[in-house]
Amino acid sequence: MSKQFSKDMFQGKTYKMFIDGEYVPAEDNALFSVEDPFDSSEIAKVAEGKKADIDLAIRSAERAFNEWKKVTKAERAEIIEKMGALFEKSLDRLAVLESYQTGRPIREMKAQLSRLPEWFKYYAAVLRTMEEHVRPFGEGYHAFSSRMPLGVVALITPWNHPLLILTKKLVPALAAGNCVVIKPSELAPLTTIELGEIANAAGLPKGVMNIVPGFGKEAGVALTKDKRIAKIDVTGGTETGKVIAGIAGNNLTKISCELGGKASVLFFDDMDVDRAVNAAVFAAYIAAGQTCVQGARLLVQQSVYAEFIDKLVQKVKSIKIGNPLDPNTQMGPLISENQRNIMKRYT
């Protein structure tokens, strides 16, 4: 466990929504609980956003967009770079909280989160070096291309990689000059909500980034159905993605979906078996198998099948299961009872 940060720092807190640069309660003061997947104890209370709160966040983003779209690329790059630097300084704290709310081992979360500041640095560099194009068009004419922000973008993120998936949506959206309304998963919203402090400290103008935790049937539906949204970027289950894509199609809203999948891993007889087994176990059991690129199917050449399976079984048996905040733990619990029940139906 981190010497500086522990789960005791987060227990008993009430997390509010982040709208227009301020932490605010839900309009009806509704709250929901976020539970520790390891022992089902309550970590914190969280403001439960609903339609009225989504409306408030979108109005805030619309107001902010009128000014944010005028900010120069160099100025946006500076703010994004500051956000990345502050994020990097907060890595230990965020890793503990991410591990606490998702049940993923702290060793995994520290490794994963340590790569995220790169996104801020990269897009800041892109902004500083991006050039528009002037194209040949014919005598007497002058043609050029210019990239324009879309407006208010909805970012819907899952519980398995809360900060990783949010970062790769959020940073390019901000770099492009958009404002955002984020709806994190109700199972793991805490680290996302804490990004509000980082945004304010970096000088991100009020309303450019808004965070409304809540449930899909209320906050998620309200956000995706709203015609003021210029684009929806969603990561989640396939069935949820189908519903959101249908809503987007009805409103002619731009949409990007990253949905569930089952990855196959192929093993041939020219492989190093020990190395291949290590790779297979990593692919299958990282995040307790709760990832859209999980190596769910192992296709092994018949001539090496017996040796591979024998070593695979021994490797899996050696995985250390336990408290996610113990540095020695290699695999933690599934995120919720519902996910456990779903998993049991696969066996």
CSV table of C-alpha atoms in Angstrom, one decimal:
chain,number,residue,atom,x,y,z
A,1,MET,CA,0.0,0.0,0.0
A,2,SER,CA,1.2,3.5,-0.7
A,3,LYS,CA,3.0,5.1,2.2
A,4,GLN,CA,1.5,8.4,1.5
A,5,PHE,CA,-2.1,7.6,0.5
A,6,SER,CA,-4.5,5.0,1.8
A,7,LYS,CA,-8.2,4.2,1.4
A,8,ASP,CA,-9.0,5.9,4.7
A,9,MET,CA,-8.6,9.2,3.0
A,10,PHE,CA,-11.6,8.6,0.8
A,11,GLN,CA,-14.0,6.7,3.2
A,12,GLY,CA,-17.1,8.6,4.3
A,13,LYS,CA,-16.7,11.5,1.8
A,14,THR,CA,-19.5,12.9,-0.3
A,15,TYR,CA,-18.6,13.5,-3.9
A,16,LYS,CA,-20.6,16.2,-5.7
A,17,MET,CA,-21.1,16.9,-9.4
A,18,PHE,CA,-18.6,19.2,-11.2
A,19,ILE,CA,-20.5,21.8,-13.2
A,20,ASP,CA,-19.4,25.3,-14.4
A,21,GLY,CA,-16.1,25.0,-12.5
A,22,GLU,CA,-17.8,24.2,-9.1
A,23,TYR,CA,-18.7,21.2,-7.1
A,24,VAL,CA,-22.4,21.2,-6.6
A,25,PRO,CA,-25.1,18.8,-5.3
A,26,ALA,CA,-27.7,17.2,-7.5
A,27,GLU,CA,-30.8,19.4,-7.9
A,28,ASP,CA,-32.9,17.1,-5.8
A,29,ASN,CA,-29.9,16.3,-3.4
A,30,ALA,CA,-30.1,12.6,-4.4
A,31,LEU,CA,-27.1,10.5,-3.5
A,32,PHE,CA,-26.0,7.0,-4.3
A,33,SER,CA,-23.3,4.7,-2.8
A,34,VAL,CA,-20.0,3.5,-4.3
A,35,GLU,CA,-18.9,0.2,-2.8
A,36,ASP,CA,-15.5,-1.4,-2.3
A,37,PRO,CA,-15.6,-4.5,-4.6
A,38,PHE,CA,-13.3,-6.3,-2.1
A,39,ASP,CA,-15.6,-6.3,0.9
A,40,SER,CA,-18.8,-4.5,-0.3
A,41,SER,CA,-18.3,-1.8,2.3
A,42,GLU,CA,-19.3,1.8,1.3
A,43,ILE,CA,-16.5,4.0,0.0
A,44,ALA,CA,-18.4,7.2,-0.4
A,45,LYS,CA,-21.7,8.9,-1.3
A,46,VAL,CA,-22.0,10.5,-4.7
A,47,ALA,CA,-24.4,13.0,-6.1
A,48,GLU,CA,-26.9,11.3,-8.4
A,49,GLY,CA,-27.3,13.4,-11.5
A,50,LYS,CA,-30.6,13.3,-13.4
A,51,LYS,CA,-32.2,15.1,-16.3
A,52,ALA,CA,-32.2,18.5,-14.6
A,53,ASP,CA,-28.5,18.2,-13.7
A,54,ILE,CA,-27.6,17.1,-17.3
A,55,ASP,CA,-29.5,20.2,-18.6
A,56,LEU,CA,-27.5,22.4,-16.2
A,57,ALA,CA,-24.2,20.9,-17.3
A,58,ILE,CA,-25.0,21.3,-21.0
A,59,ARG,CA,-26.1,24.9,-20.6
A,60,SER,CA,-22.8,25.5,-18.8
A,61,ALA,CA,-20.8,23.9,-21.6
A,62,GLU,CA,-22.7,25.9,-24.2
A,63,ARG,CA,-21.9,29.1,-22.5
A,64,ALA,CA,-18.2,28.2,-22.1
A,65,PHE,CA,-18.0,27.0,-25.8
A,66,ASN,CA,-18.6,30.6,-27.0
A,67,GLU,CA,-15.3,31.6,-25.4
A,68,TRP,CA,-13.3,28.4,-25.5
A,69,LYS,CA,-13.6,28.1,-29.3
A,70,LYS,CA,-11.9,31.5,-29.6
A,71,VAL,CA,-8.9,30.5,-27.4
A,72,THR,CA,-5.8,30.1,-29.5
A,73,LYS,CA,-4.2,26.7,-30.1
A,74,ALA,CA,-1.1,27.9,-28.1
A,75,GLU,CA,-3.3,28.9,-25.1
A,76,ARG,CA,-5.2,25.6,-25.2
A,77,ALA,CA,-1.9,23.7,-25.4
A,78,GLU,CA,-0.6,25.5,-22.3
A,79,ILE,CA,-3.7,24.6,-20.3
A,80,ILE,CA,-3.7,21.0,-21.4
A,81,GLU,CA,0.0,20.7,-20.6
A,82,LYS,CA,-0.6,22.1,-17.1
A,83,MET,CA,-3.5,19.6,-16.6
A,84,GLY,CA,-1.1,16.8,-17.5
A,85,ALA,CA,1.6,18.0,-15.1
A,86,LEU,CA,-0.9,18.2,-12.3
A,87,PHE,CA,-2.3,14.8,-13.2
A,88,GLU,CA,1.2,13.4,-13.0
A,89,LYS,CA,1.8,14.9,-9.5
A,90,SER,CA,-1.5,13.3,-8.4
A,91,LEU,CA,-0.7,9.8,-9.7
A,92,ASP,CA,-0.1,8.1,-6.3
A,93,ARG,CA,-3.4,9.4,-4.9
A,94,LEU,CA,-5.4,8.6,-8.0
A,95,ALA,CA,-3.9,5.1,-8.3
A,96,VAL,CA,-5.0,4.3,-4.7
A,97,LEU,CA,-8.5,5.6,-5.3
A,98,GLU,CA,-8.8,3.9,-8.7
A,99,SER,CA,-7.7,0.6,-7.1
A,100,TYR,CA,-10.1,1.1,-4.2
A,101,GLN,CA,-13.2,1.7,-6.4
A,102,THR,CA,-12.5,-0.8,-9.1
A,103,GLY,CA,-11.0,-3.7,-7.2
A,104,ARG,CA,-8.0,-3.8,-9.5
A,105,PRO,CA,-4.6,-4.4,-7.9
A,106,ILE,CA,-2.6,-1.3,-7.0
A,107,ARG,CA,0.3,-2.6,-9.0
A,108,GLU,CA,-1.9,-2.6,-12.2
A,109,MET,CA,-3.3,0.9,-11.5
A,110,LYS,CA,0.1,2.5,-10.9
A,111,ALA,CA,1.4,1.0,-14.1
A,112,GLN,CA,-1.6,2.1,-16.1
A,113,LEU,CA,-2.0,5.6,-14.8
A,114,SER,CA,1.7,6.3,-15.2
A,115,ARG,CA,1.2,6.4,-19.0
A,116,LEU,CA,-1.7,8.8,-19.0
A,117,PRO,CA,0.2,12.1,-18.7
A,118,GLU,CA,1.6,11.3,-22.1
A,119,TRP,CA,-1.8,12.0,-23.7
A,120,PHE,CA,-1.8,15.6,-22.3
A,121,LYS,CA,1.8,16.1,-23.5
A,122,TYR,CA,1.1,14.7,-26.9
A,123,TYR,CA,-2.0,16.7,-27.7
A,124,ALA,CA,-0.4,19.9,-26.4
A,125,ALA,CA,2.4,19.2,-28.9
A,126,VAL,CA,-0.1,18.5,-31.7
A,127,LEU,CA,-1.8,21.9,-31.0
A,128,ARG,CA,1.5,23.7,-31.1
A,129,THR,CA,2.6,22.1,-34.4
A,130,MET,CA,-0.7,21.6,-36.3
A,131,GLU,CA,-0.9,23.4,-39.6
A,132,GLU,CA,-3.9,24.0,-41.8
A,133,HIS,CA,-3.7,23.1,-45.5
A,134,VAL,CA,-3.8,25.3,-48.6
A,135,ARG,CA,-4.7,23.2,-51.7
A,136,PRO,CA,-4.3,23.9,-55.5
A,137,PHE,CA,-7.8,24.7,-56.8
A,138,GLY,CA,-7.4,26.7,-60.1
A,139,GLU,CA,-6.4,30.1,-61.3
A,140,GLY,CA,-8.2,32.9,-59.6
A,141,TYR,CA,-9.2,30.8,-56.6
A,142,HIS,CA,-7.8,30.1,-53.2
A,143,ALA,CA,-8.8,27.0,-51.2
A,144,PHE,CA,-7.8,26.1,-47.7
A,145,SER,CA,-9.0,23.8,-44.9
A,146,SER,CA,-9.5,24.7,-41.3
A,147,ARG,CA,-10.4,22.4,-38.4
A,148,MET,CA,-13.3,23.7,-36.3
A,149,PRO,CA,-14.5,22.4,-32.9
A,150,LEU,CA,-17.9,20.7,-32.9
A,151,GLY,CA,-19.4,22.2,-29.7
A,152,VAL,CA,-20.6,20.3,-26.7
A,153,VAL,CA,-19.4,16.6,-26.6
A,154,ALA,CA,-20.8,13.9,-24.4
A,155,LEU,CA,-18.2,11.5,-23.0
A,156,ILE,CA,-19.6,8.3,-21.5
A,157,THR,CA,-17.1,6.1,-19.7
A,158,PRO,CA,-17.1,2.6,-18.2
A,159,TRP,CA,-16.0,1.2,-14.8
A,160,ASN,CA,-13.1,-1.1,-15.9
A,161,HIS,CA,-10.6,1.6,-16.9
A,162,PRO,CA,-12.1,4.9,-15.6
A,163,LEU,CA,-9.2,7.3,-16.0
A,164,LEU,CA,-7.5,5.5,-19.0
A,165,ILE,CA,-10.6,5.6,-21.2
A,166,LEU,CA,-11.7,9.1,-20.0
A,167,THR,CA,-8.2,10.5,-20.8
A,168,LYS,CA,-8.1,9.3,-24.3
A,169,LYS,CA,-11.6,10.9,-24.9
A,170,LEU,CA,-11.2,14.1,-22.9
A,171,VAL,CA,-7.8,15.4,-24.0
A,172,PRO,CA,-8.3,15.3,-27.7
A,173,ALA,CA,-11.8,16.8,-27.3
A,174,LEU,CA,-10.4,19.7,-25.3
A,175,ALA,CA,-7.5,20.2,-27.6
A,176,ALA,CA,-9.9,20.5,-30.6
A,177,GLY,CA,-11.7,23.3,-28.8
A,178,ASN,CA,-14.8,21.4,-27.6
A,179,CYS,CA,-16.5,21.5,-24.3
A,180,VAL,CA,-17.5,18.3,-22.6
A,181,VAL,CA,-20.1,16.7,-20.3
A,182,ILE,CA,-18.8,13.5,-18.8
A,183,LYS,CA,-21.0,10.8,-17.4
A,184,PRO,CA,-18.8,8.2,-15.6
A,185,SER,CA,-20.0,4.8,-14.6
A,186,GLU,CA,-21.9,4.8,-11.3
A,187,LEU,CA,-19.7,1.9,-10.2
A,188,ALA,CA,-16.5,3.9,-10.4
A,189,PRO,CA,-17.0,7.6,-10.7
A,190,LEU,CA,-14.7,8.9,-8.0
A,191,THR,CA,-11.4,9.5,-9.8
A,192,THR,CA,-13.2,11.1,-12.7
A,193,ILE,CA,-14.9,13.6,-10.3
A,194,GLU,CA,-11.5,14.4,-8.7
A,195,LEU,CA,-10.3,15.7,-12.1
A,196,GLY,CA,-12.4,18.8,-11.6
A,197,GLU,CA,-9.8,20.1,-9.1
A,198,ILE,CA,-7.0,19.4,-11.6
A,199,ALA,CA,-8.9,21.3,-14.3
A,200,ASN,CA,-9.4,24.3,-12.1
A,201,ALA,CA,-5.8,24.4,-10.9
A,202,ALA,CA,-4.6,24.2,-14.5
A,203,GLY,CA,-6.8,27.2,-15.5
A,204,LEU,CA,-9.3,25.4,-17.6
A,205,PRO,CA,-12.2,28.0,-18.0
A,206,LYS,CA,-15.3,27.3,-16.1
A,207,GLY,CA,-17.9,25.1,-18.0
A,208,VAL,CA,-15.4,23.7,-20.5
A,209,MET,CA,-15.4,20.4,-18.5
A,210,ASN,CA,-18.5,19.2,-16.6
A,211,ILE,CA,-18.9,15.9,-14.7
A,212,VAL,CA,-22.3,14.5,-13.9
A,213,PRO,CA,-22.2,11.1,-12.1
A,214,GLY,CA,-25.4,9.1,-12.2
A,215,PHE,CA,-27.2,6.1,-13.7
A,216,GLY,CA,-27.5,5.3,-17.4
A,217,LYS,CA,-31.3,5.1,-17.3
A,218,GLU,CA,-31.6,8.7,-16.2
A,219,ALA,CA,-28.4,10.7,-16.6
A,220,GLY,CA,-27.1,8.7,-19.5
A,221,VAL,CA,-30.4,8.8,-21.4
A,222,ALA,CA,-30.9,12.5,-20.8
A,223,LEU,CA,-27.4,13.2,-22.0
A,224,THR,CA,-27.5,11.1,-25.2
A,225,LYS,CA,-31.0,12.2,-26.2
A,226,ASP,CA,-30.2,15.9,-25.9
A,227,LYS,CA,-30.1,17.6,-29.3
A,228,ARG,CA,-27.6,20.2,-28.1
A,229,ILE,CA,-24.9,17.5,-28.0
A,230,ALA,CA,-22.7,17.7,-31.1
A,231,LYS,CA,-21.1,14.3,-30.6
A,232,ILE,CA,-21.3,11.3,-28.3
A,233,ASP,CA,-18.2,9.2,-27.5
A,234,VAL,CA,-19.2,6.1,-25.5
A,235,THR,CA,-17.3,3.1,-24.2
A,236,GLY,CA,-19.4,0.3,-22.8
A,237,GLY,CA,-21.3,-2.8,-23.4
A,238,THR,CA,-22.5,-3.8,-26.9
A,239,GLU,CA,-26.2,-3.6,-26.1
A,240,THR,CA,-25.9,-0.2,-24.5
A,241,GLY,CA,-23.9,0.9,-27.5
A,242,LYS,CA,-26.7,-0.2,-29.8
A,243,VAL,CA,-29.3,1.9,-27.9
A,244,ILE,CA,-27.1,5.0,-27.8
A,245,ALA,CA,-26.3,4.6,-31.5
A,246,GLY,CA,-30.0,4.5,-32.3
A,247,ILE,CA,-30.6,7.6,-30.3
A,248,ALA,CA,-27.7,9.4,-32.0
A,249,GLY,CA,-29.0,8.3,-35.4
A,250,ASN,CA,-32.4,9.6,-34.7
A,251,ASN,CA,-30.9,13.0,-33.8
A,252,LEU,CA,-28.2,12.9,-36.5
A,253,THR,CA,-25.7,13.3,-33.7
A,254,LYS,CA,-22.1,12.2,-34.5
A,255,ILE,CA,-21.1,9.2,-32.5
A,256,SER,CA,-18.0,7.0,-31.7
A,257,CYS,CA,-18.5,3.7,-30.0
A,258,GLU,CA,-16.0,1.4,-28.3
A,259,LEU,CA,-18.0,-1.6,-27.3
A,260,GLY,CA,-17.4,-5.1,-25.9
A,261,GLY,CA,-15.3,-7.7,-27.7
A,262,LYS,CA,-13.7,-11.1,-27.4
A,263,ALA,CA,-10.1,-11.2,-28.6
A,264,SER,CA,-8.4,-14.4,-29.8
A,265,VAL,CA,-4.7,-15.2,-29.2
A,266,LEU,CA,-3.0,-17.6,-31.6
A,267,PHE,CA,-0.1,-19.8,-30.6
A,268,PHE,CA,2.0,-21.8,-33.0
A,269,ASP,CA,4.7,-24.4,-32.5
A,270,ASP,CA,7.6,-22.0,-33.1
A,271,MET,CA,6.8,-20.0,-30.0
A,272,ASP,CA,8.7,-19.9,-26.7
A,273,VAL,CA,6.1,-21.8,-24.6
A,274,ASP,CA,7.0,-20.2,-21.3
A,275,ARG,CA,6.9,-16.7,-22.7
A,276,ALA,CA,3.7,-17.4,-24.6
A,277,VAL,CA,2.0,-18.8,-21.4
A,278,ASN,CA,3.0,-15.6,-19.5
A,279,ALA,CA,1.5,-13.5,-22.3
A,280,ALA,CA,-1.7,-15.6,-22.4
A,281,VAL,CA,-2.3,-15.3,-18.7
A,282,PHE,CA,-1.7,-11.5,-18.8
A,283,ALA,CA,-4.1,-11.1,-21.7
A,284,ALA,CA,-6.8,-13.2,-20.0
A,285,TYR,CA,-6.5,-12.1,-16.4
A,286,ILE,CA,-5.5,-8.5,-16.5
A,287,ALA,CA,-8.2,-6.5,-14.7
A,288,ALA,CA,-9.7,-9.9,-13.6
A,289,GLY,CA,-10.6,-10.4,-17.2
A,290,GLN,CA,-12.8,-7.3,-17.2
A,291,THR,CA,-11.5,-5.6,-20.3
A,292,CYS,CA,-12.8,-5.2,-23.9
A,293,VAL,CA,-9.5,-6.6,-25.3
A,294,GLN,CA,-9.3,-9.6,-23.0
A,295,GLY,CA,-7.6,-12.6,-24.5
A,296,ALA,CA,-10.7,-14.7,-24.1
A,297,ARG,CA,-9.9,-17.4,-26.7
A,298,LEU,CA,-6.6,-19.2,-26.9
A,299,LEU,CA,-6.0,-21.1,-30.2
A,300,VAL,CA,-3.1,-23.4,-29.8
A,301,GLN,CA,-1.4,-25.6,-32.4
A,302,GLN,CA,-2.1,-29.2,-31.7
A,303,SER,CA,1.5,-30.3,-31.6
A,304,VAL,CA,2.3,-28.1,-28.6
A,305,TYR,CA,-1.2,-28.1,-27.0
A,306,ALA,CA,-0.6,-30.5,-24.1
A,307,GLU,CA,2.6,-28.7,-23.0
A,308,PHE,CA,1.0,-25.3,-23.3
A,309,ILE,CA,-2.1,-26.2,-21.4
A,310,ASP,CA,-0.1,-27.9,-18.6
A,311,LYS,CA,2.0,-24.8,-18.1
A,312,LEU,CA,-1.0,-22.5,-18.5
A,313,VAL,CA,-2.9,-24.2,-15.7
A,314,GLN,CA,0.2,-24.1,-13.4
A,315,LYS,CA,0.6,-20.4,-14.1
A,316,VAL,CA,-3.0,-19.6,-13.4
A,317,LYS,CA,-2.9,-21.5,-10.1
A,318,SER,CA,0.0,-19.3,-9.0
A,319,ILE,CA,-1.9,-16.0,-9.4
A,320,LYS,CA,-2.1,-14.3,-6.0
A,321,ILE,CA,-5.6,-13.2,-5.3
A,322,GLY,CA,-6.3,-10.8,-2.5
A,323,ASN,CA,-6.8,-7.2,-1.3
A,324,PRO,CA,-6.3,-4.9,-4.3
A,325,LEU,CA,-4.3,-2.4,-2.2
A,326,ASP,CA,-1.8,-5.0,-1.2
A,327,PRO,CA,1.2,-4.6,-3.5
A,328,ASN,CA,1.6,-8.4,-3.6
A,329,THR,CA,-1.9,-9.0,-5.0
A,330,GLN,CA,-1.9,-9.9,-8.6
A,331,MET,CA,-5.7,-10.2,-9.1
A,332,GLY,CA,-8.5,-8.5,-7.2
A,333,PRO,CA,-12.3,-9.1,-7.2
A,334,LEU,CA,-14.8,-8.5,-9.9
A,335,ILE,CA,-16.4,-5.0,-9.8
A,336,SER,CA,-19.8,-6.0,-8.5
A,337,GLU,CA,-22.2,-8.8,-7.5
A,338,ASN,CA,-23.9,-8.4,-10.9
A,339,GLN,CA,-20.7,-9.0,-12.8
A,340,ARG,CA,-20.0,-12.1,-10.7
A,341,ASN,CA,-23.4,-13.4,-11.6
A,342,ILE,CA,-22.8,-12.7,-15.3
A,343,MET,CA,-19.5,-14.5,-15.1
A,344,LYS,CA,-21.0,-17.5,-13.5
A,345,ARG,CA,-23.3,-17.9,-16.5
A,346,TYR,CA,-20.3,-18.3,-18.7
A,347,THR,CA,-19.1,-21.4,-16.9
